[in-house]
Amino acid sequence: MNNLLETKEVSKYFGEFQALDAVSIQVPKHSIFGLLGPNGAGKTTLIRIINQITMPDTGLVLLDGEPLQPNDVKYIGYLPEERGLYKSMKVGEQALYLAQLKGLSYSEAKKRLKYWFDKLEIGHWWDKKIEELSKGMAQKIQFVVTVMHQPKLLIFDEPFSGFDPINANLIKDEILQLRDEGATVIFSTHRMESVEELCDHIALIHESKKILDGKLIDIKRTYKTNTFEVGLVSDDKMALKQLIEAKFKVTPADFKSINDDLKLNIALDANGTPNDLLAFLSAQSQVLHFKELIPNASDIFIQTIQNN
Amino acid sequence: MNHLPLIIKREYLTKVRNKSFIIMTFLSPIIMIALFSLIGYLTSINNETVRTIYVLDETGFLSESFKSTEQTIYTKVTEVDLETAKILANQENAYGLLHIPNQPIETVSSVVKFYSEESPSLSIISSLESTLENKLSELKLQNNGVDLALIEASKTRIDMNQESFEGVKTSKVGSVMKLIFGGAAGYLLFMFIIIYGNMIMRSVIEEKTSRIIEVIISSVKPIQLMLGKIIGTSLAGITQFAIWIVLGLVFFIASMSIFGVEMSQTQAPQQALVSEALSNTDSPDKIQMIFNEFSTLPLGNLVIAFILFFICGYLLYSSLYAAIGAAVDNETDTQQFMLPVIMPLILAVYVGMFTVIEDPHGTISTVFSFIPFTSPVVMLMRIPFGVPIWQQIISLLILVGTFLGIVWFAAKIYRVGILMYGKKPTYKELFKWLKY
């Protein structure tokens, strides 16, 4: 069994409103899985179903190939988008309480917390109340209580909101390290640059339906349009442009360069190869820049949703 | 995984360690004592005011029946006309002037008049009236040749002995004691629900506004969280009540030894009723009598019924409070949902106070002691008067059934509500949540 988590045809209605329509996803072991979609698409509902906060109307959730059991909450660490802590409770006491709710014994919880507090250098916060801490500090505590029971499935809903860049990086590194140590991560976000950076699998949910999923590289391959970005130096740029336009589909390109060159995006048809294009171009001009245009996650996101 | 004990422990400790909880626990008895002392003090000041009333008695045979007391001094004015008497009374800052014109006994009653600067107090007027009425009645009887001594001698007092068909002897003292027991139990439940129900509601709202709720319910079932909250808060409440009772006893014993009899001057209405009942009894050993009555109370039944009805009634209402807390985002939005919860509670207390006292086994009290939302309070008030066990059991079964239904309902609202932010829900939306 290569998938840690699978949802099979999961549907959920809230009254008349259908929040999820037969959504099936497969989250491979040790992957970082990006759950993407516009606001209100149903991501949070799906995550809540995986956490057994909400029950699906139809469909099945499998963890390690077995239907989800109430006891499985101890294998899952969940950092919700709407998160917080008891404001008037002390940091240590609170973390211990939440750890015990996840099924750890008191002494085990204490040992793990000490490890994490030392690692993130926040040990001196133990006796402080949450209301005395800044938002970023509270977020760190929140992160610790999410991961301290060593869950095999981690679910982060917009994990970087509220962090400054330094702490966001710190948390990102921790997430990667947890993945390397064997955890599987589901990651829901709007920030496409972090998807690009972290995720190896994605699923895109739009208007309650899953409209795209798979390995990010595979998706990129299917979404690329055989288009190349070129920078050419020539004495007569207008003439060169007309010459190319006669043969290929051309749009203006925009990239940074130190030369006064002609910047174009050139789309090849299905049979065209980059070598043919390069041969053609080098015959007419000096080729300074030649790069295949690969759609980024953001382009795929926008394009897929507009097509639906 | 059963996390209930863990949740109860946290809820309890957070409540008990809370500064305002600690302050309230020790401050409110002091405030109560201060308040009662103030009332007592103000009453005593009021009683110390001395009032002078001028009496202009033109008949000459009525003024002697007005005897001056510590609070009221009657000054008889003679040999002056009404106008001069008025001026005199006003100059001397008298409370008022009672004018009895010179008329025969038969007609004088319709022409007496009281002059005063401000509207006179009701108690003064009625005391004047009764003095005059008594004197005039006596005079009329004498005129008709009736011997007053004979009337005095033939006056009779009755203190009815009571006995049930089964042969259990009771008395007025007993009724009053039953009333106190029932009333105290019912009222205690009422207060407990209001105070700690609100506390539960606030604690649910706090979890929502601090946004920790989703973290928590990814580990525990909402119904566990809700029950844990209710039980934990109730234990904190019981702790608070226990401290109050201990403090109250300490204060009572201390003040009894210091002030002795003085305590009896600041009497609660019920105590007044007791002492009235006691003073009307000619029994030589009143204390003995109270103990006798006490032993005839269905004590075992009372204690068991108190525990059962108290727990069920309290849980019934507190789960509603928890549901309200879950449905809204902040305390100001709770108003519209509070009313339907408070209404039956207040109704229960009023029914208890007015109809149970009048007729503990009448139709209204009996019916209300079966309706689940009023039954805990009304039944607790009725039980000291002896309610058949089968009635208690049926009422309790109805209550438990309703309680289970309400917990199911509250848990549904709670489960959906705790994850809903933003708009304040309407009743229609709450109804829809039941189907989620």
XYZ file of C-alpha atoms in Angstrom, chain A residues 12-15 44 48 51-55 70-71 73-74 78 80-89 93-94 97-98 100-103 129 142 145, chain B residues 1 3 6-7 9-11 14 17-19 203 206-207 209-222 225 229 415 419-421 432 435-436:
74
model
C -20.944 16.168 2.064
C -24.067 18.294 2.108
C -24.787 21.196 4.440
C -28.538 21.445 4.086
C -11.543 22.837 4.873
C -12.333 18.276 8.700
C -9.870 14.706 11.025
C -13.268 13.174 11.851
C -14.567 16.549 12.946
C -17.310 16.282 10.354
C -18.703 13.012 9.066
C -12.063 7.271 16.158
C -8.764 6.205 17.737
C -6.800 10.881 15.814
C -3.529 10.080 17.574
C -3.793 18.978 12.569
C -6.302 24.332 11.450
C -6.536 27.651 9.694
C -8.699 28.999 12.523
C -6.293 28.297 15.299
C -5.695 29.519 18.787
C -4.891 28.499 22.304
C -6.451 29.081 25.705
C -5.357 32.642 26.364
C -5.235 32.541 30.130
C -3.597 29.134 30.424
C 0.231 23.281 31.121
C -1.675 23.845 27.905
C -3.178 19.048 28.170
C -3.349 19.002 24.381
C -2.696 14.101 26.632
C -5.823 14.642 24.541
C -3.831 13.141 21.682
C -3.269 10.057 23.791
C 0.463 32.646 29.693
C 0.776 25.838 18.116
C 1.438 20.913 19.882
C -10.162 7.124 24.016
C -10.788 12.028 27.605
C -8.944 15.058 31.530
C -11.388 17.650 30.237
C -9.989 18.308 35.397
C -8.915 21.139 33.117
C -12.286 22.884 33.240
C -9.193 26.714 35.182
C -7.806 29.080 39.789
C -9.394 31.994 38.008
C -8.818 35.187 39.986
C -16.505 29.214 28.626
C -14.250 31.733 25.045
C -13.157 28.570 23.258
C -13.299 33.330 20.218
C -9.822 32.058 21.070
C -10.208 29.696 18.092
C -8.815 26.731 19.962
C -11.984 24.764 19.416
C -10.948 23.141 16.144
C -7.655 21.993 17.650
C -9.504 20.414 20.551
C -12.198 18.658 18.565
C -9.665 17.130 16.233
C -8.748 15.097 19.341
C -12.036 14.664 21.196
C -15.690 14.269 20.290
C -17.668 17.498 20.718
C -16.014 18.283 25.357
C -17.298 21.399 30.370
C -21.065 20.348 17.121
C -17.148 25.731 13.899
C -19.373 28.530 12.653
C -18.053 32.026 12.793
C -31.143 23.399 9.848
C -29.807 17.975 9.942
C -26.106 18.457 9.217
